[in-house]
PDB file of C-alpha atoms in Angstrom:
ATOM      1  CA  LEU A 118      27.159 -60.283  29.810  1.00 45.00           C
ATOM      2  CA  GLY A 119      28.224 -61.574  33.173  1.00 57.00           C
ATOM      3  CA  ALA A 120      26.532 -58.901  35.291  1.00 56.00           C
ATOM      4  CA  PRO A 121      24.483 -60.135  38.252  1.00 60.00           C
ATOM      5  CA  ALA A 122      20.755 -60.306  37.427  1.00 66.00           C
ATOM      6  CA  ASP A 123      19.894 -58.138  40.433  1.00 67.00           C
ATOM      7  CA  GLY A 124      22.124 -55.317  39.176  1.00 60.00           C
ATOM      8  CA  SER A 125      24.514 -55.541  42.120  1.00 63.00           C
ATOM      9  CA  GLY A 126      28.230 -55.539  41.640  1.00 60.00           C
ATOM     10  CA  ILE A 127      31.334 -53.509  42.360  1.00 61.00           C
ATOM     11  CA  ASN A 128      30.763 -51.193  39.410  1.00 61.00           C
ATOM     12  CA  PHE A 129      27.657 -49.457  38.184  1.00 64.00           C
ATOM     13  CA  THR A 130      27.779 -49.713  34.412  1.00 64.00           C
ATOM     14  CA  PRO A 131      24.596 -47.958  33.317  1.00 67.00           C
ATOM     15  CA  GLY A 132      21.889 -49.861  31.494  1.00 70.00           C
ATOM     16  CA  PHE A 133      21.439 -47.388  28.648  1.00 68.00           C
ATOM     17  CA  PRO A 134      23.074 -46.702  25.254  1.00 71.00           C
ATOM     18  CA  SER A 135      26.513 -45.214  24.927  1.00 75.00           C
ATOM     19  CA  TYR A 136      26.874 -41.453  24.446  1.00 78.00           C
ATOM     20  CA  VAL A 137      29.711 -38.958  24.150  1.00 79.00           C
ATOM     21  CA  SER A 138      31.376 -38.534  27.552  1.00 78.00           C
ATOM     22  CA  GLY A 139      30.645 -35.129  29.052  1.00 80.00           C
ATOM     23  CA  HIS A 140      33.369 -35.764  31.636  1.00 81.00           C
ATOM     24  CA  ALA A 141      35.998 -36.312  28.927  1.00 83.00           C
ATOM     25  CA  THR A 142      34.634 -33.443  26.814  1.00 86.00           C
ATOM     26  CA  PHE A 143      34.853 -30.889  29.617  1.00 91.00           C
ATOM     27  CA  GLY A 144      38.247 -32.239  30.688  1.00 89.00           C
ATOM     28  CA  GLY A 145      39.513 -31.921  27.120  1.00 90.00           C
ATOM     29  CA  ALA A 146      38.240 -28.339  26.958  1.00 94.00           C
ATOM     30  CA  VAL A 147      39.870 -27.391  30.276  1.00 96.00           C
ATOM     31  CA  PHE A 148      43.267 -28.843  29.424  1.00 96.00           C
ATOM     32  CA  GLY A 149      43.107 -27.439  25.884  1.00 96.00           C
ATOM     33  CA  ILE A 150      42.493 -23.952  27.278  1.00 98.00           C
ATOM     34  CA  LEU A 151      45.325 -24.381  29.802  1.00 98.00           C
ATOM     35  CA  ARG A 152      47.718 -25.338  26.966  1.00 98.00           C
ATOM     36  CA  LEU A 153      46.686 -22.218  25.036  1.00 98.00           C
ATOM     37  CA  PHE A 154      46.873 -19.955  28.108  1.00 98.00           C
ATOM     38  CA  TYR A 155      50.350 -21.116  29.179  1.00 98.00           C
ATOM     39  CA  GLY A 156      51.629 -21.646  25.631  1.00 98.00           C
ATOM     40  CA  THR A 157      52.947 -25.102  26.505  1.00 98.00           C
ATOM     41  CA  ASP A 158      51.778 -28.590  27.326  1.00 98.00           C
ATOM     42  CA  THR A 159      54.689 -29.219  29.686  1.00 97.00           C
ATOM     43  CA  MET A 160      53.594 -28.092  33.113  1.00 96.00           C
ATOM     44  CA  LYS A 161      54.230 -29.944  36.373  1.00 98.00           C
ATOM     45  CA  PHE A 162      51.260 -29.870  38.740  1.00 97.00           C
ATOM     46  CA  GLN A 163      49.348 -32.033  41.179  1.00 97.00           C
ATOM     47  CA  LEU A 164      45.691 -32.749  41.852  1.00 93.00           C
ATOM     48  CA  GLN A 165      43.911 -34.323  44.777  1.00 92.00           C
ATOM     49  CA  SER A 166      40.426 -35.794  44.671  1.00 88.00           C
ATOM     50  CA  ASP A 167      37.870 -34.634  47.221  1.00 90.00           C
ATOM     51  CA  GLU A 168      37.109 -38.325  47.741  1.00 90.00           C
ATOM     52  CA  TYR A 169      40.687 -39.209  48.726  1.00 92.00           C
ATOM     53  CA  ASN A 170      41.736 -36.225  50.804  1.00 93.00           C
ATOM     54  CA  GLY A 171      42.261 -37.902  54.185  1.00 94.00           C
ATOM     55  CA  ILE A 172      38.974 -36.449  55.465  1.00 95.00           C
ATOM     56  CA  THR A 173      36.092 -38.156  53.654  1.00 94.00           C
ATOM     57  CA  LYS A 174      34.843 -41.607  54.642  1.00 95.00           C
ATOM     58  CA  ASP A 175      34.152 -44.635  52.489  1.00 92.00           C
ATOM     59  CA  SER A 176      30.389 -45.176  52.333  1.00 90.00           C
ATOM     60  CA  VAL A 177      30.729 -48.955  52.735  1.00 90.00           C
ATOM     61  CA  THR A 178      33.458 -49.351  55.369  1.00 93.00           C
ATOM     62  CA  ASN A 179      32.943 -45.976  57.079  1.00 95.00           C
ATOM     63  CA  LYS A 180      36.741 -45.634  57.233  1.00 96.00           C
ATOM     64  CA  ILE A 181      38.530 -42.419  56.345  1.00 96.00           C
ATOM     65  CA  ARG A 182      39.965 -42.671  52.861  1.00 95.00           C
ATOM     66  CA  PRO A 183      43.716 -42.080  52.503  1.00 95.00           C
ATOM     67  CA  VAL A 184      45.206 -39.058  50.782  1.00 96.00           C
ATOM     68  CA  ARG A 185      45.821 -39.837  47.108  1.00 94.00           C
ATOM     69  CA  THR A 186      47.615 -37.083  45.256  1.00 95.00           C
ATOM     70  CA  ARG A 187      48.309 -37.412  41.525  1.00 95.00           C
ATOM     71  CA  TYR A 188      51.395 -35.766  40.053  1.00 97.00           C
ATOM     72  CA  TYR A 189      51.468 -34.745  36.404  1.00 97.00           C
ATOM     73  CA  GLN A 190      54.198 -33.707  33.998  1.00 98.00           C
ATOM     74  CA  SER A 191      51.863 -32.247  31.373  1.00 98.00           C
ATOM     75  CA  PHE A 192      48.296 -31.219  30.673  1.00 97.00           C
ATOM     76  CA  THR A 193      48.050 -34.063  28.158  1.00 96.00           C
ATOM     77  CA  GLN A 194      48.930 -36.623  30.837  1.00 96.00           C
ATOM     78  CA  ALA A 195      46.095 -35.376  33.077  1.00 95.00           C
ATOM     79  CA  GLU A 196      43.718 -35.161  30.121  1.00 93.00           C
ATOM     80  CA  ASP A 197      44.484 -38.762  29.147  1.00 91.00           C
ATOM     81  CA  GLU A 198      43.924 -40.024  32.708  1.00 91.00           C
ATOM     82  CA  ASN A 199      40.637 -38.136  32.886  1.00 87.00           C
ATOM     83  CA  PHE A 200      39.620 -39.669  29.554  1.00 87.00           C
ATOM     84  CA  LEU A 201      40.559 -43.210  30.576  1.00 85.00           C
ATOM     85  CA  SER A 202      38.943 -42.983  34.018  1.00 83.00           C
ATOM     86  CA  ARG A 203      35.481 -43.138  32.471  1.00 80.00           C
ATOM     87  CA  ILE A 204      36.381 -46.338  30.632  1.00 79.00           C
ATOM     88  CA  TYR A 205      37.906 -47.937  33.748  1.00 80.00           C
ATOM     89  CA  LEU A 206      34.831 -46.956  35.761  1.00 76.00           C
ATOM     90  CA  GLY A 207      32.686 -48.829  33.255  1.00 77.00           C
ATOM     91  CA  VAL A 208      30.416 -45.970  32.244  1.00 78.00           C
ATOM     92  CA  HIS A 209      31.892 -45.314  28.782  1.00 76.00           C
ATOM     93  CA  TRP A 210      33.610 -46.968  25.832  1.00 74.00           C
ATOM     94  CA  ARG A 211      36.750 -45.613  24.148  1.00 75.00           C
ATOM     95  CA  LEU A 212      34.638 -44.333  21.238  1.00 76.00           C
ATOM     96  CA  ASP A 213      32.635 -42.170  23.677  1.00 73.00           C
ATOM     97  CA  GLN A 214      35.842 -40.354  24.615  1.00 68.00           C
ATOM     98  CA  GLU A 215      37.123 -39.870  21.082  1.00 71.00           C
ATOM     99  CA  ALA A 216      33.873 -38.676  19.510  1.00 57.00           C
TER     100      ALA A 216
END
């Protein structure tokens, strides 16, 4: 479906059937527990990826990646971004996240 025959490309959509996303499942569990623990969904916080921390290098360009901090207003906002990231990466379909 438009993928190069040699399997190269900017993304790495796997060549196997779709399954429930473990990434989204564990993320949903974590944020669900945080909502129960704090008794609210509204909680301002920030997260920073280990890949974009101003220290690690890009494996292709060998340049240091910039700091990319995400700011959240709620656990649901972070949970939704975690859920959607797997779709944007090309390793899951929406149904895999909602199962």
